[in-house]
XYZ file of C-alpha atoms in Angstrom:
436
model
C -0.292 -0.160 -0.089
C 2.832 2.150 0.765
C 4.152 2.118 -3.036
C 0.881 2.502 -4.460
C 0.248 5.837 -2.522
C 4.433 7.189 -3.213
C 3.845 6.258 -6.758
C 0.589 8.259 -6.850
C 2.697 11.488 -6.342
C 3.811 11.784 -9.392
C 0.216 11.231 -10.946
C -2.921 13.246 -11.578
C -4.506 14.735 -8.110
C -7.616 12.890 -9.787
C -6.690 10.457 -10.871
C -4.890 9.488 -7.224
C -5.536 5.292 -5.868
C -8.365 5.776 -2.510
C -8.995 4.096 0.024
C -12.105 1.729 -1.802
C -8.945 0.941 -4.866
C -6.909 0.665 -2.759
C -9.136 -2.219 -1.308
C -10.533 -3.275 -3.515
C -6.977 -4.073 -5.095
C -5.877 -6.018 -2.803
C -9.122 -7.890 -2.751
C -8.696 -8.595 -6.286
C -4.843 -8.954 -6.715
C -3.686 -10.061 -3.293
C -6.198 -12.847 -2.158
C -6.899 -9.475 0.615
C -9.633 -10.960 3.464
C -9.842 -7.900 6.079
C -12.385 -5.887 6.475
C -12.486 -2.105 4.705
C -12.147 0.742 7.227
C -9.377 -1.485 8.589
C -7.792 -0.290 5.206
C -9.161 2.987 4.990
C -7.851 3.504 8.297
C -3.996 2.376 7.698
C -4.252 5.263 4.224
C -6.021 7.631 6.446
C -2.986 7.429 8.232
C -0.248 6.037 5.587
C -1.239 9.493 3.564
C -0.423 12.576 6.760
C 3.142 10.629 6.543
C 3.906 10.426 3.034
C 2.555 14.358 2.547
C 0.556 13.293 0.153
C -3.549 14.980 -0.084
C -2.790 16.786 3.777
C -6.123 18.792 4.142
C -5.360 22.372 4.162
C -6.415 24.676 6.168
C -8.077 27.934 4.793
C -8.648 31.423 6.457
C -11.266 33.543 7.546
C -11.838 36.118 5.282
C -14.404 38.893 4.871
C -14.493 40.632 0.856
C -14.380 43.893 0.736
C -17.447 45.350 -0.812
C -17.976 45.698 -4.287
C -15.172 45.091 -5.352
C -14.575 41.769 -7.029
C -16.879 39.704 -7.514
C -15.224 35.573 -9.557
C -16.502 33.388 -12.482
C -16.353 30.723 -13.984
C -17.929 27.479 -16.760
C -20.234 24.841 -16.103
C -21.249 21.865 -17.987
C -25.080 20.720 -17.852
C -27.391 18.601 -19.852
C -30.900 20.471 -20.566
C -33.825 19.210 -23.240
C -33.952 20.982 -25.709
C -37.175 21.385 -27.942
C -37.394 17.691 -26.838
C -33.596 16.962 -27.602
C -31.575 14.852 -25.042
C -28.497 18.177 -25.146
C -24.968 18.915 -22.855
C -24.759 22.782 -22.604
C -22.085 25.150 -21.201
C -22.791 27.389 -18.669
C -21.663 30.757 -17.604
C -21.333 32.057 -13.612
C -20.582 34.754 -12.316
C -21.000 35.548 -8.405
C -19.922 39.012 -5.966
C -17.550 37.603 -3.563
C -18.908 40.171 -1.375
C -22.524 39.715 -0.958
C -22.980 36.537 -3.152
C -25.134 37.514 -5.773
C -24.827 35.286 -8.622
C -26.170 35.198 -12.273
C -25.978 32.037 -14.237
C -26.847 31.874 -18.166
C -26.490 28.765 -20.311
C -24.448 28.984 -23.530
C -24.221 26.802 -26.663
C -20.392 26.460 -26.459
C -17.483 28.101 -24.224
C -16.286 30.784 -27.013
C -15.200 33.625 -26.431
C -17.618 35.406 -28.281
C -20.190 33.891 -25.670
C -17.542 34.270 -23.202
C -18.232 37.726 -22.946
C -21.937 37.709 -23.970
C -21.945 36.323 -20.626
C -20.670 38.968 -19.459
C -22.297 41.663 -20.545
C -26.128 40.334 -19.766
C -24.269 39.635 -15.723
C -23.225 43.291 -16.123
C -26.752 43.716 -17.501
C -28.113 41.864 -13.647
C -25.997 42.689 -11.223
C -26.277 47.378 -12.634
C -22.763 47.057 -12.448
C -18.749 46.163 -12.902
C -17.245 44.059 -10.300
C -13.164 46.261 -10.390
C -11.711 43.288 -9.673
C -12.778 39.286 -11.553
C -10.745 36.622 -10.832
C -10.781 34.085 -13.333
C -9.231 30.274 -14.365
C -7.330 30.558 -16.703
C -8.971 29.486 -19.317
C -8.069 30.566 -23.433
C -10.618 32.561 -24.251
C -8.914 35.226 -21.662
C -5.571 33.878 -21.690
C -3.032 33.312 -24.441
C 0.020 31.683 -22.468
C 0.822 30.800 -18.881
C 4.031 32.585 -17.310
C 5.912 32.441 -14.147
C 3.276 33.533 -10.643
C 0.384 35.725 -11.737
C 1.952 36.515 -14.787
C -0.499 35.982 -18.057
C 0.063 36.452 -21.357
C -3.658 37.790 -22.600
C -5.812 37.041 -25.482
C -5.694 41.144 -27.439
C -9.469 40.464 -27.726
C -9.717 39.652 -24.304
C -7.494 42.880 -23.487
C -9.939 45.300 -25.352
C -12.407 43.768 -23.802
C -11.768 44.300 -20.189
C -10.174 48.369 -21.018
C -13.775 49.133 -22.834
C -15.094 48.273 -19.666
C -12.002 49.050 -17.114
C -12.353 46.122 -15.021
C -8.470 44.182 -13.818
C -9.439 40.399 -14.510
C -6.980 38.209 -11.909
C -6.164 35.316 -13.235
C -6.221 31.426 -10.208
C -2.558 30.415 -9.868
C -2.531 26.457 -12.228
C -4.979 24.109 -9.566
C -5.811 26.049 -7.569
C -10.128 26.394 -7.961
C -9.835 27.478 -4.340
C -8.081 30.537 -4.978
C -11.689 30.823 -6.512
C -13.836 28.451 -4.426
C -17.034 31.326 -4.107
C -17.990 30.466 -7.618
C -16.585 26.745 -7.853
C -19.155 26.236 -5.074
C -22.070 28.000 -6.897
C -21.082 25.389 -10.566
C -22.156 22.981 -8.413
C -25.015 25.134 -6.701
C -27.215 25.749 -9.520
C -26.128 22.050 -11.249
C -28.521 20.674 -7.957
C -30.727 23.403 -7.432
C -31.113 25.047 -11.438
C -30.789 21.921 -13.114
C -32.380 19.769 -11.293
C -35.306 17.163 -12.444
C -33.030 18.341 -16.340
C -34.716 21.995 -17.474
C -36.582 21.644 -20.367
C -37.365 24.544 -22.899
C -38.598 25.418 -26.602
C -35.308 27.573 -26.875
C -31.986 28.737 -25.366
C -33.394 31.986 -24.920
C -36.700 30.491 -22.448
C -34.016 28.549 -20.424
C -32.449 31.195 -19.801
C -34.868 33.114 -19.125
C -35.736 30.390 -16.469
C -32.939 30.700 -14.973
C -32.642 33.858 -14.191
C -35.515 34.024 -12.929
C -34.088 31.873 -10.464
C -31.715 33.598 -10.182
C -33.455 36.764 -8.620
C -35.287 34.435 -6.804
C -32.157 34.081 -4.862
C -31.130 36.900 -3.552
C -33.734 36.458 -0.523
C -31.922 33.480 0.890
C -30.413 34.106 3.671
C -26.028 32.003 3.275
C -25.090 30.299 5.949
C -23.506 32.998 9.156
C -25.072 35.745 7.858
C -27.825 37.845 9.511
C -28.882 39.784 5.719
C -29.910 38.762 2.779
C -28.103 38.417 0.173
C -30.165 41.390 -1.599
C -29.428 43.379 1.427
C -26.060 43.156 1.458
C -26.070 43.667 -2.188
C -27.361 46.856 -1.785
C -25.037 48.110 -0.139
C -22.374 47.154 -2.641
C -24.054 48.423 -5.517
C -22.855 52.303 -4.542
C -18.974 50.900 -4.617
C -19.583 48.683 -8.373
C -18.562 50.508 -11.813
C -20.793 52.598 -14.310
C -21.871 50.471 -16.368
C -20.767 52.687 -20.928
C -23.347 54.354 -21.740
C -22.865 52.509 -25.052
C -23.076 48.273 -25.078
C -19.483 46.990 -26.042
C -20.412 44.895 -30.052
C -19.942 41.864 -29.886
C -20.278 41.237 -32.898
C -18.644 39.965 -35.685
C -19.661 39.845 -39.540
C -18.588 38.312 -43.352
C -18.956 38.834 -46.769
C -20.727 36.132 -49.277
C -21.901 35.121 -51.693
C -24.971 32.485 -51.730
C -24.458 29.992 -53.066
C -26.795 27.369 -55.575
C -28.547 26.190 -52.696
C -29.210 29.570 -51.492
C -27.521 29.038 -48.483
C -24.617 31.574 -47.165
C -21.487 30.085 -45.119
C -20.897 32.008 -41.887
C -18.084 29.564 -38.815
C -18.144 26.608 -41.246
C -22.418 26.169 -41.254
C -24.617 27.142 -43.658
C -27.666 29.284 -42.728
C -30.767 29.830 -45.615
C -31.392 33.462 -47.445
C -33.998 32.916 -49.605
C -33.977 31.217 -52.957
C -34.573 34.552 -54.675
C -31.113 35.977 -53.591
C -28.908 33.274 -54.516
C -25.979 34.262 -56.423
C -26.687 38.045 -54.267
C -23.747 38.995 -52.633
C -24.227 38.546 -49.389
C -22.647 40.271 -45.138
C -23.036 38.603 -42.535
C -23.179 39.397 -38.598
C -22.701 37.094 -36.174
C -24.500 37.873 -32.768
C -23.381 34.699 -29.487
C -26.788 34.012 -30.691
C -28.094 34.296 -33.845
C -26.707 35.104 -37.292
C -28.020 38.307 -39.022
C -27.401 38.358 -43.655
C -28.277 41.487 -45.665
C -28.238 42.579 -48.660
C -27.419 46.110 -49.338
C -29.313 47.623 -45.510
C -32.024 45.057 -45.473
C -31.815 41.944 -43.482
C -32.964 38.845 -45.024
C -32.412 36.505 -42.488
C -31.631 35.668 -39.806
C -31.670 32.299 -38.051
C -30.318 31.067 -33.769
C -26.778 30.316 -34.217
C -25.277 27.103 -34.449
C -22.356 26.382 -32.724
C -21.189 22.700 -34.643
C -20.201 21.849 -37.846
C -21.320 21.171 -41.297
C -24.815 21.749 -40.244
C -27.557 23.574 -43.099
C -29.778 25.749 -40.679
C -33.038 26.162 -43.211
C -35.436 27.914 -42.273
C -38.184 26.512 -45.032
C -39.836 29.650 -45.268
C -36.392 30.374 -47.981
C -37.645 28.161 -49.785
C -41.027 27.170 -50.845
C -41.988 29.355 -53.809
C -38.635 27.316 -55.426
C -40.353 24.108 -54.024
C -43.814 25.498 -55.852
C -42.138 25.346 -59.339
C -40.989 22.116 -58.773
C -43.595 20.052 -56.899
C -42.282 16.650 -57.356
C -38.946 18.227 -54.670
C -41.109 18.372 -52.396
C -41.226 14.928 -50.717
C -37.184 15.019 -50.847
C -36.369 18.933 -50.455
C -34.559 18.948 -46.891
C -35.579 22.335 -45.719
C -39.497 19.790 -45.774
C -37.734 17.503 -44.880
C -36.962 19.232 -41.591
C -39.976 20.636 -40.696
C -42.537 17.665 -40.779
C -40.672 16.459 -38.021
C -42.623 18.858 -36.046
C -44.946 20.497 -37.445
C -48.903 18.951 -35.976
C -50.511 16.132 -37.706
C -52.972 17.878 -39.408
C -51.277 19.265 -41.973
C -50.650 16.056 -43.388
C -53.691 14.641 -43.082
C -54.417 17.781 -45.122
C -51.575 17.932 -47.583
C -52.494 13.960 -48.324
C -56.671 15.046 -48.879
C -55.335 18.501 -50.927
C -53.580 15.095 -53.404
C -56.535 12.953 -53.245
C -58.608 15.660 -54.505
C -56.425 17.562 -57.173
C -53.747 15.263 -57.914
C -50.573 14.865 -56.526
C -48.881 17.913 -58.755
C -51.905 19.966 -58.292
C -52.197 18.717 -54.836
C -48.534 20.668 -53.520
C -48.454 23.270 -54.865
C -51.859 24.341 -53.283
C -51.089 22.703 -49.999
C -48.346 24.803 -49.887
C -49.602 27.956 -51.216
C -51.146 26.672 -47.322
C -47.983 26.341 -45.577
C -47.024 30.037 -47.364
C -50.087 31.409 -44.765
C -47.976 30.721 -42.210
C -46.202 34.389 -43.512
C -49.034 36.415 -41.760
C -51.089 34.499 -39.774
C -49.413 32.591 -36.038
C -49.480 28.908 -35.532
C -52.207 28.525 -33.529
C -54.638 30.125 -35.822
C -53.199 27.391 -38.862
C -53.392 24.398 -37.608
C -57.163 25.931 -35.803
C -58.125 26.374 -39.386
C -56.645 22.964 -40.598
C -58.255 21.304 -37.921
C -61.277 22.976 -39.537
C -60.700 22.660 -42.777
C -60.094 18.332 -42.304
C -63.999 18.592 -40.207
C -65.473 19.923 -43.612
C -64.109 18.289 -46.077
C -62.615 20.819 -47.504
C -60.140 20.225 -49.949
C -58.812 23.181 -51.728
C -56.234 26.148 -50.161
C -58.621 29.039 -51.052
C -60.849 26.740 -48.325
C -58.372 27.316 -45.549
C -57.837 31.066 -46.687
C -61.343 31.368 -45.742
C -61.300 29.638 -42.633
C -58.938 32.035 -41.382
C -60.491 34.834 -42.651
C -63.535 34.728 -41.258
C -62.876 32.597 -38.220
C -59.973 34.652 -36.439
C -62.552 35.754 -33.164
C -65.720 38.029 -31.981
C -66.090 40.872 -33.989
C -64.380 43.833 -32.937
C -66.492 46.518 -32.114
C -64.158 50.512 -31.945
C -66.739 52.449 -29.419
C -67.446 56.305 -30.475
C -63.916 58.112 -29.573
C -64.492 60.946 -25.667
C -62.901 63.969 -28.170
C -65.088 63.683 -31.368
C -67.907 66.284 -31.104
C -71.604 65.156 -31.244
C -74.001 66.592 -33.375
C -78.452 66.765 -32.425
C -80.049 64.223 -34.647
C -81.793 66.411 -37.551
C -85.060 67.213 -37.996
C -86.846 65.452 -40.246
C -90.350 67.232 -40.569
C -88.724 69.579 -43.329
C -88.822 67.462 -45.173
C -92.862 66.542 -45.062
C -93.958 70.189 -47.079
C -91.657 69.247 -50.471
C -93.816 68.622 -52.993
C -96.214 72.236 -51.080
C -96.859 68.177 -48.749
C -98.356 70.369 -44.988
């Protein structure tokens, strides 16, 4: 056992023998028949004698109000649109009050890192003069001796814009920002159990933001005031927010290809098919991509951080597919959409094809899909259900239902300040033609 423990001195901290592992090896490799508690007692004293994993003593600290904050990333599972995915979540915490901010992202890229800070600064209503980090690659280009770091140039500009100082922990010294390390675990256990579900990433972030706000009423152990009460005391010490929000946007120029897509960061984003071949400019935000032709925005998509993904808006291809209806069933935008659209649309498509023939039926069905441009999804789905019930087999019928089943007639109240005129005296008309 002493040999195994001595060898651990050269092993990574997270890959050293535990008492349980030593007990299992003794049983498996040496036929040990004693008890596990006996092994545990020996290992505990042996580690102290060998100077391995000696418990550290910590100094009680009283942080200065509004001076330091800590930031870190965590990883958790969430369900978006019914699909289980792994997400990153950013945490920022006040060392003094314990007030904290949590926000989900698809990745830990620098643009997401900056976006998280911007949202956190807005949440806190100011900026901590000092922020403490691990040696994140999004902030640190190279770790030098001691506390010295060569920082990423873009991070230096971000710091300068917001006037805060960054301090980085020593390698493998997470205790130097123990508050936010604890927050990562707290958020995962309390905000992400059970596994959170949402339709969009933004909806998920709204949920966790409400939980962060609610935490302000919490009173931490050893404190006689709530988090919000302590925060009100420190808020006046924070740096002011800049007048203009930091421009955390990247740009690229290109041309829409023959598939009416634009390549942005190794992924393809669609534009309306009529713009195939046009020169475009793309703005890359942390959460979305906007595509412009001149000053006109022609497309906006939720940003994808995968590789070789096709992010297609079905609406961009409807006119083109209507011209080539036999491509309907194999068209990628339609196939992607059909995975989530209501079953009633499939029934309506079958009815149209049965009544009009496949080619005309598909063309007319695409006309129904175009209604999504002008009506809410729930209105269209209600009209489609009604069309099926009433054996309607043409888009004109669905259009009629949308136009005339939109709810009660609007009642226009009289204008309060409009002059009110007395009713005319129609008795004078009786004098016409000599009638008295």
